[in-house]
Coordinates of C-alpha atoms in Angstrom, one line a residue:
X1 CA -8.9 25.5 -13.3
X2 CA -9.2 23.1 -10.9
X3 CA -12.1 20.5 -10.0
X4 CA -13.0 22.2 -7.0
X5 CA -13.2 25.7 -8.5
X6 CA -15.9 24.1 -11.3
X7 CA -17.8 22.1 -9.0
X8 CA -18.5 25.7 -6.6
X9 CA -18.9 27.7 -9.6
X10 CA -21.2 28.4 -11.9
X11 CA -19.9 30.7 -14.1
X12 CA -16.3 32.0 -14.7
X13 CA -15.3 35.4 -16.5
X14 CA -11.4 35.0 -17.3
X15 CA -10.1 38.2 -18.8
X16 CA -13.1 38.9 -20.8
X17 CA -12.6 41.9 -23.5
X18 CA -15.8 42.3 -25.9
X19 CA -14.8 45.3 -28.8
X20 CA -17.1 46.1 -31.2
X21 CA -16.4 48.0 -34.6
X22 CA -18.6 50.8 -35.9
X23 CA -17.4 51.6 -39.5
X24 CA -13.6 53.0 -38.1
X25 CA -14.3 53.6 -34.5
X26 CA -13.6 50.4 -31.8
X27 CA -15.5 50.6 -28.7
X28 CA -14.9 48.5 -25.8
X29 CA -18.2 47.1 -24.0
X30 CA -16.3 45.1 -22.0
X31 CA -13.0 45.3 -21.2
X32 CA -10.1 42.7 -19.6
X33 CA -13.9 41.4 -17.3
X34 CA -12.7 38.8 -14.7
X35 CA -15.6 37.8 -11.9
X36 CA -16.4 34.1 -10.8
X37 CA -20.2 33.8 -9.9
X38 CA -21.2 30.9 -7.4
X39 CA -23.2 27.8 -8.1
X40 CA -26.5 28.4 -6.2
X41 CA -26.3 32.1 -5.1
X42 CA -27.7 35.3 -6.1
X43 CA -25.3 37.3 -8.2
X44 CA -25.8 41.3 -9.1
X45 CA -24.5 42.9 -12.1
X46 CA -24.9 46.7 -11.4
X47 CA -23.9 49.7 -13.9
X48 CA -25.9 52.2 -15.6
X49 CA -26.7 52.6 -18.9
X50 CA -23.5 51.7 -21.2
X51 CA -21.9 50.2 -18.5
X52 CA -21.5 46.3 -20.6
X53 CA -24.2 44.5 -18.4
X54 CA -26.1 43.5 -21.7
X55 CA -22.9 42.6 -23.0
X56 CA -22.2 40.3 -19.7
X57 CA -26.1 38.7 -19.6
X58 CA -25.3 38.0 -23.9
X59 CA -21.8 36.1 -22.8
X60 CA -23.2 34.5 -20.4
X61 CA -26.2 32.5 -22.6
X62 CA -23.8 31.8 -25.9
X63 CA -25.3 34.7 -28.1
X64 CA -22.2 36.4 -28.1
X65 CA -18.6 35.5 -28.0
X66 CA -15.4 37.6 -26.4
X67 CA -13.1 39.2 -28.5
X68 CA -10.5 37.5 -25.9
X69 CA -10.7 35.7 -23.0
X70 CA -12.6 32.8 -21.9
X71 CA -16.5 32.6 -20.7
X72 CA -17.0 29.5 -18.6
X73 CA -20.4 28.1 -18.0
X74 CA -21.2 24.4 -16.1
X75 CA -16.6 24.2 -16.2
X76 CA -17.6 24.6 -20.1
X77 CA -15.6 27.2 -22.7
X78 CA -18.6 28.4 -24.1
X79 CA -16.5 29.8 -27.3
X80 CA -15.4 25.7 -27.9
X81 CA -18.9 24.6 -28.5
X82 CA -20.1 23.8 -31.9
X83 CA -23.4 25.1 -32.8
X84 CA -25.4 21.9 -31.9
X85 CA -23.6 22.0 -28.7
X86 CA -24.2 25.6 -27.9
X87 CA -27.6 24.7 -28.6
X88 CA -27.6 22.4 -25.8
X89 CA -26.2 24.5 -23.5
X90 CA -28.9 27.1 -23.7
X91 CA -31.2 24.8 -23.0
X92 CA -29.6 24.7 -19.3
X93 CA -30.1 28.5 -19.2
X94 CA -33.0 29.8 -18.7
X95 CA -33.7 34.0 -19.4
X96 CA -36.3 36.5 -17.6
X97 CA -36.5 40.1 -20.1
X98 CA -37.5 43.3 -19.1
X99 CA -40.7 43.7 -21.6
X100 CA -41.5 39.8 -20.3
X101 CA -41.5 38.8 -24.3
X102 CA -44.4 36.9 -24.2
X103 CA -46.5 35.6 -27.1
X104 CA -49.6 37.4 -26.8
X105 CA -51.3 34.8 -29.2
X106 CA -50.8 32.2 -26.7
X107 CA -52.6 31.4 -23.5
X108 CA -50.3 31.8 -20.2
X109 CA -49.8 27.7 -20.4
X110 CA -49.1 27.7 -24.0
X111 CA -46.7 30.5 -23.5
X112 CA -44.6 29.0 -21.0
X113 CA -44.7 25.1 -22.7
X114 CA -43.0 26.8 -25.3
X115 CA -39.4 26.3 -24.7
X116 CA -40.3 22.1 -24.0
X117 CA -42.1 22.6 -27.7
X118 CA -38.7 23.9 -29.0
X119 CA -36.9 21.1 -27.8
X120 CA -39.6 18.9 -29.0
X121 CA -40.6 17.8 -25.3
X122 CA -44.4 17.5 -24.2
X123 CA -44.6 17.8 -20.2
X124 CA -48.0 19.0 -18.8
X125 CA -47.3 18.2 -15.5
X126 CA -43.9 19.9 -15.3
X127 CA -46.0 23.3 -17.0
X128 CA -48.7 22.8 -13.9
X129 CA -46.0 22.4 -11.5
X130 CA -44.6 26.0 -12.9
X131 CA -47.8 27.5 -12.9
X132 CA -48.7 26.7 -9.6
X133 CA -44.7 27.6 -8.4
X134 CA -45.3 31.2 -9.5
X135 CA -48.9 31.9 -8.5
X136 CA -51.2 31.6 -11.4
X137 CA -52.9 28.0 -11.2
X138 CA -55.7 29.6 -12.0
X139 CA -55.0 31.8 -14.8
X140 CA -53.8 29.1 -17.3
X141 CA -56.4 29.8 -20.3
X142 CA -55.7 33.8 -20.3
X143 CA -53.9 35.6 -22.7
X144 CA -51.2 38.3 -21.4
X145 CA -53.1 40.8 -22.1
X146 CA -55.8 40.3 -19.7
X147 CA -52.9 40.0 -16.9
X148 CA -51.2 42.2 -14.9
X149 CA -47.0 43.5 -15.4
X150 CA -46.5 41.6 -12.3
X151 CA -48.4 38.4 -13.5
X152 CA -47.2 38.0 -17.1
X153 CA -43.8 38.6 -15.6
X154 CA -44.3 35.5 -13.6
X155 CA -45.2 33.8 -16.8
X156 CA -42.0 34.7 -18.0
X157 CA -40.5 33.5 -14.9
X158 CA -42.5 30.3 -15.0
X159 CA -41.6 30.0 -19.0
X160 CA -37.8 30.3 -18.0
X161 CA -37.8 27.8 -15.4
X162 CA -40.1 24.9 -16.9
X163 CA -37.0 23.7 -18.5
X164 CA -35.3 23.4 -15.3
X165 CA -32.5 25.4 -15.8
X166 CA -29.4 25.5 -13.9
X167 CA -28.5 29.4 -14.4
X168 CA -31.7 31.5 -14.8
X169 CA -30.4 35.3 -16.3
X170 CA -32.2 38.1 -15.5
X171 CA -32.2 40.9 -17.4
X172 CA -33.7 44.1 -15.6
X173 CA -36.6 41.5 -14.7
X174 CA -38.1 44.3 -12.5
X175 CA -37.7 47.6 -14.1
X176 CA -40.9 47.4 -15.5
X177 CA -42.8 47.4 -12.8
X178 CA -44.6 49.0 -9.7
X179 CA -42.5 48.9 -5.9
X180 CA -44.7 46.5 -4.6
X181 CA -45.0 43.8 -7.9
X182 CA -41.3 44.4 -8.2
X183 CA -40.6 43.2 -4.1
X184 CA -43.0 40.6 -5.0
X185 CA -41.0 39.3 -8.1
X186 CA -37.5 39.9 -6.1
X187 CA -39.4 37.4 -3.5
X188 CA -40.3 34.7 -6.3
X189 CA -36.7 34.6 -7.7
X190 CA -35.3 34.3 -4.1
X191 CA -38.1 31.0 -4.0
X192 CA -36.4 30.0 -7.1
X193 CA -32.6 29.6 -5.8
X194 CA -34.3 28.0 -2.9
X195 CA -36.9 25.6 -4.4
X196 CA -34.3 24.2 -7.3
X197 CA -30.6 25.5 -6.3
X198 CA -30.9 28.1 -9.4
X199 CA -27.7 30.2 -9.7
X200 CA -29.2 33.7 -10.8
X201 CA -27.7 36.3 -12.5
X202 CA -29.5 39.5 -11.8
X203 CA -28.5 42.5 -14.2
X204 CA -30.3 45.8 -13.3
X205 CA -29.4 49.8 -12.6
X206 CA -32.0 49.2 -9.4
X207 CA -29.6 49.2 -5.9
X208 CA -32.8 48.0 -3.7
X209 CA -33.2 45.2 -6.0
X210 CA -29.7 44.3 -5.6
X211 CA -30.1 44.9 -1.5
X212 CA -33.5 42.7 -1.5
X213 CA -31.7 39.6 -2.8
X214 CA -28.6 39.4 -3.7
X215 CA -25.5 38.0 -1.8
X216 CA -22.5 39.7 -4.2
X217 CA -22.9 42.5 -6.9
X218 CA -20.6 43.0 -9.5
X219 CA -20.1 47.1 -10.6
X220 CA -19.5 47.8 -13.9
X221 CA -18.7 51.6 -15.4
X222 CA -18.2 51.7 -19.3
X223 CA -17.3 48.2 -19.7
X224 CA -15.1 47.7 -16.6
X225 CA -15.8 46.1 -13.4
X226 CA -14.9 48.5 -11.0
X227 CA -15.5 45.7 -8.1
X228 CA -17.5 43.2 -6.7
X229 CA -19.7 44.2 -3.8
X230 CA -20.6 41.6 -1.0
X231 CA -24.4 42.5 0.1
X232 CA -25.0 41.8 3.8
X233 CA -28.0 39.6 4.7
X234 CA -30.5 41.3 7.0
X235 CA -33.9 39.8 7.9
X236 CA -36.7 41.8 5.5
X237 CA -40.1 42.0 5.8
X238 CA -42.9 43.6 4.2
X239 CA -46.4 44.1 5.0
X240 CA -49.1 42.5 3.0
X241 CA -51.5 45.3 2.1
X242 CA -49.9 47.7 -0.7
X243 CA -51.2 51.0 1.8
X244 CA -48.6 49.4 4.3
X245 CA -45.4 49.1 2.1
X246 CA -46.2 52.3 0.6
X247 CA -46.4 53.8 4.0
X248 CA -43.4 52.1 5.5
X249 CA -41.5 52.6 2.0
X250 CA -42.0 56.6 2.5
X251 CA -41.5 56.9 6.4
X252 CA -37.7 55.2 5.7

């Protein structure tokens, strides 16, 4: 792999197979996977259900390791680290869920100064800074109970990014939600990769999603990538009350 290729991307699948065993059966959630995603853009990962995108987003961030082939991250064999190392490297990815897997015990600033507490870091401008980046300055005492889907999804957001992480995995980050928090979530990821030059690997099943923000998708059926999609830019707007989007939404 050459300098160039390293420097421009942020994450390189070279003939990626995962199998898992299940007592005498093999099954293939990934199989013979190569796909180069670029530093700073907006990568898809579509499929339905079964379709290795889990799989992918667990390659990706170290928890899981091929059965063959190579997962590069930052022009780094993920599968050569030690454990301290790997360590390290997570802490350069940041992750968004689906169920937002907060702590509801903690308030929305204790929640997201958690991953500087793991790495035994105090920052309390760098959690401000987050807070106000994502929208909820004023909400930092509440628990995530008393917030919204859309808001304690931005506390996950907030949570994933106060490490300033240079690949930020989403993993159906808007599945969970209403049309108009989700187009407002899509909006604050697309802030993200502007703001800080985050790559961003979004995995979902939604197309719009994938339409909204994203400049390539990869598509996977059961465990093979069937192609990789380029996703035209065109210039998208919508309307600031919820009546309006619903309205416009439905007339389309």
């Amino acid at each position: 792999m050459s300098d160039a290729t390293t420097t421009s991307t942020a994450v390189v699948f070279d003939g990626v197979s995962r199998r898992f065993v299940h007592g005498e059966a093999e099954v293939d959630a990934l199989s013979d996977v190569s796909l180069d995603i670029p530093r700073g853009s907006i990568f898809g990962v579509l499929g339905e259900s079964g379709a290795g995108k889990s799989t992918l987003l667990r390659l990706m961030n170290g928890l899981d390791l091929p059965t063959s082939g190579r997962v590069i991250v930052s022009g780094t064999d993920l599968a050569a680290l030690g454990s301290r190392e790997l360590r390290a490297m997570r802490h350069r990815i940041g992750v968004v869920f689906q169920h937002f897997n907060l702590l509801g015990n903690l308030t929305v600033r204790a929640n997201i100064a958690l991953p500087l507490r793991l790495q035994h870091r105090r920052d309390p401008a760098r959690v401000t800074a987050m807070m106000e980046f994502v929208g909820l300055a004023g909400l930092s005492d509440r628990y995530p109970a008393q917030l919204s889907g859309g808001q304690q999804q931005r506390v996950a957001i907030a949570r994933a990014l106060v490490t300033d992480p240079e690949l930020l995995l989403c993993d159906e980050p808007t599945s969970a939600l209403d049309t108009h928090t989700t187009a407002e979530i899509l909006e604050l990821l697309q802030a993200t990769r502007a703001e800080f030059g985050t790559t961003i690997a979004l995995v979902t099943h939604e197309l719009d999603a994938v339409k909204a923000v994203c400049d390539a998708a990869a598509v996977f059926e059961r465990g093979r990538l069937l192609d990789i999609v380029e996703v035209p830019r065109v210039a998208q707007h919508r309307e600031p009350r919820y009546l309006d989007h619903v309205k416009s939404r439905l007339a389309s």
